[in-house]
Coordinates of C-alpha atoms in Angstrom, one line a residue:
X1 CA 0.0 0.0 0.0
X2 CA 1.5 3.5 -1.0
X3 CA 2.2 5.8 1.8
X4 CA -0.7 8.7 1.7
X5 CA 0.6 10.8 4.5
X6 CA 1.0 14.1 2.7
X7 CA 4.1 16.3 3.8
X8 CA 4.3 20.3 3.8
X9 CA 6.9 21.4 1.6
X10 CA 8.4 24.6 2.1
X11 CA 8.0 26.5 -1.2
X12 CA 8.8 30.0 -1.1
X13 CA 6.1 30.9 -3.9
X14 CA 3.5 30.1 -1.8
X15 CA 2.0 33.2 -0.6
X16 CA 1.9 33.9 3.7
X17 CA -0.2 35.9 5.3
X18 CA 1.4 38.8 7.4
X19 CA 0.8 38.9 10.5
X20 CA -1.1 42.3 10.2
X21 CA -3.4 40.6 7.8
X22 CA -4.0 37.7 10.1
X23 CA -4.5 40.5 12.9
X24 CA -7.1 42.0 10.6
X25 CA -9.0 39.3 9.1
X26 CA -9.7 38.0 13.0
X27 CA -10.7 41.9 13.7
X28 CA -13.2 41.4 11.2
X29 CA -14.2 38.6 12.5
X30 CA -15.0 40.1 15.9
X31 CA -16.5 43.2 14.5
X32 CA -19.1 40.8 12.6
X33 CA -19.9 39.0 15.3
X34 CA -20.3 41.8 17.3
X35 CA -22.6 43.6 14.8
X36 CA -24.6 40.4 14.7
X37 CA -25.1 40.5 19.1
X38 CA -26.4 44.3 18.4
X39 CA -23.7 45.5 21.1
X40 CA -21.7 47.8 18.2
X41 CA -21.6 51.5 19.1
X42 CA -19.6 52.5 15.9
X43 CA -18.0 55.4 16.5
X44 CA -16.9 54.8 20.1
X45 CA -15.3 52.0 18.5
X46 CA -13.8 54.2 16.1
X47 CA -12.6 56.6 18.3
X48 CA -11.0 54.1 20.5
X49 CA -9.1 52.8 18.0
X50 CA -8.1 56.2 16.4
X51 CA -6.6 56.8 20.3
X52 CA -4.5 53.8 19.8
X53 CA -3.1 54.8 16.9
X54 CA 0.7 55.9 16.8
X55 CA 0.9 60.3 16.8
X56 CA 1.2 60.9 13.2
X57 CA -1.5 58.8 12.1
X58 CA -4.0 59.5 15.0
X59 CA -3.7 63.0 14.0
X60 CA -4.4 62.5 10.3
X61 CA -7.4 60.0 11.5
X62 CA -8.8 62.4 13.9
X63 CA -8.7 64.8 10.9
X64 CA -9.9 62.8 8.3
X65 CA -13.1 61.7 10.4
X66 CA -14.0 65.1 10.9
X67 CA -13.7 65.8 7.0
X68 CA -15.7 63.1 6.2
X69 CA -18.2 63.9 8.9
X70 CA -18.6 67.5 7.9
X71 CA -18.7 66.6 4.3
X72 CA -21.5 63.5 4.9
X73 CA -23.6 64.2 8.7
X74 CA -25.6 61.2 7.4
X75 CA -22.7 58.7 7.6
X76 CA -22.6 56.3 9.7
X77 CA -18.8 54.9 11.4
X78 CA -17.8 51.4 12.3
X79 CA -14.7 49.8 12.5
X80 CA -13.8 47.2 9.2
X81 CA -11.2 44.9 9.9
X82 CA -10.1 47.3 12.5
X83 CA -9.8 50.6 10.6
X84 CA -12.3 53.4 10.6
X85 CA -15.1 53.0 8.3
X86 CA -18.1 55.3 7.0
X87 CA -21.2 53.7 6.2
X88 CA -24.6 55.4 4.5
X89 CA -27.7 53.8 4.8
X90 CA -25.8 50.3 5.8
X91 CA -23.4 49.9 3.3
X92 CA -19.6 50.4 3.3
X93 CA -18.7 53.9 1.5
X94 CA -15.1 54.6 2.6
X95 CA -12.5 54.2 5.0
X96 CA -9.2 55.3 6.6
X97 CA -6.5 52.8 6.9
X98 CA -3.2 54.2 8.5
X99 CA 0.4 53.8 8.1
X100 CA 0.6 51.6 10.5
X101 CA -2.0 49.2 9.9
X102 CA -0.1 47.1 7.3
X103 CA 4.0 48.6 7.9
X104 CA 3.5 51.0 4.9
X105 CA 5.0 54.4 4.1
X106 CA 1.7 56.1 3.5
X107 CA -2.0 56.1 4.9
X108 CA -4.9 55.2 2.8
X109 CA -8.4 56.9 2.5
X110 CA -9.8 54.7 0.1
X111 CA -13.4 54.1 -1.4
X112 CA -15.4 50.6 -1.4
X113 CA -18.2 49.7 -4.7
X114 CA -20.9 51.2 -3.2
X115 CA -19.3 54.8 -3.7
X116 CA -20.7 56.9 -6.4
X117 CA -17.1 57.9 -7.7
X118 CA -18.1 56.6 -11.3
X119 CA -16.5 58.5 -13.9
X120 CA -15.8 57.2 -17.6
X121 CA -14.7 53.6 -17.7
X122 CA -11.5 54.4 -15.4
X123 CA -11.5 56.4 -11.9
X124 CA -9.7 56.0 -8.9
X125 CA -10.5 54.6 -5.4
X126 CA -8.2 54.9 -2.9
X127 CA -5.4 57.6 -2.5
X128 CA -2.0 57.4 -0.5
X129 CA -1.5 60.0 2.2
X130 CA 1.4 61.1 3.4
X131 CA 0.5 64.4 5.4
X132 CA -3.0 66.6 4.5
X133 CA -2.7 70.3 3.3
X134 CA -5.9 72.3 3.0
X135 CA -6.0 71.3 -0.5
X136 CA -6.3 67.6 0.0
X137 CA -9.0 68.5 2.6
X138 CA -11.1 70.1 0.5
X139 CA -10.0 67.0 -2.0
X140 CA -11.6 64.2 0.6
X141 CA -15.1 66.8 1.0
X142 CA -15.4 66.7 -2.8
X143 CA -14.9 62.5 -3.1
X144 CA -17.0 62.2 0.0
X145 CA -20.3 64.0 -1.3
X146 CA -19.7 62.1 -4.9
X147 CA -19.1 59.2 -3.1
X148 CA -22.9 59.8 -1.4
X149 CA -24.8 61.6 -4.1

């Protein structure tokens, strides 16, 4: 009888998961089930973990929320996989995912596909910040109200 017992071969192709992801995906899976027991208050969730952030990107959080706040009152915040999230009517519109999240040079504010960004048969989604000026500011307003027109 041939031997069946598989072996794990170590095969540097095959793609890890970091352990940020890992972290995230079982954030995500707490936030879900936390959702589903009714005991979610969003945004004292999301201001938690914008305290815990390191300096640089609590500040940029802290002002991004308030831009996207100011720019949509009827939005709705929850953490997604452990970052803050803005939410209309339910569904995911955009989020803030900082430096630190993933080890990367630059924050994210990015969009999800129930943004109204739509624009030709090419547009953007999600844009690298590295520090906001007014300009940018005003930048996120504008994306935010497309994004819930």
């Amino acid at each position: 009888m041939a031997d069946t017992k598989r072996t794990r071969r170590d095969d540097s192709s095959t793609q890890q998961w970091t352990e940020e992801e890992v972290a995230a995906m079982q954030q995500r899976s707490k936030e879900l089930k936390a959702a589903k027991s009714g005991k979610v208050d969003g945004e004292t969730e999301v201001q938690a973990k914008i305290a815990e952030m390191p300096p640089d990107d609590q500040a940029m959080a802290t002002r991004v929320h308030a831009i996207v706040l100011e720019a949509a009152p009827e939005m709705t915040t929850r953490l997604w996989y452990g970052m803050p999230a803005y939410y209309k009517d339910g569904k995911l519109i955009c989020f803030f995912q900082p430096a630190s999240k993933f080890k990367a040079r630059y924050s994210t504010f990015g969009f999800e596909a129930n943004a109204n960004l739509d624009d030709g048969t090419m547009w953007a989604t999600s844009w690298a910040i590295t520090k906001l000026t007014p300009a940018d500011e005003e930048q996120i307003k504008k994306l935010v109200k497309q994004a819930v027109s």
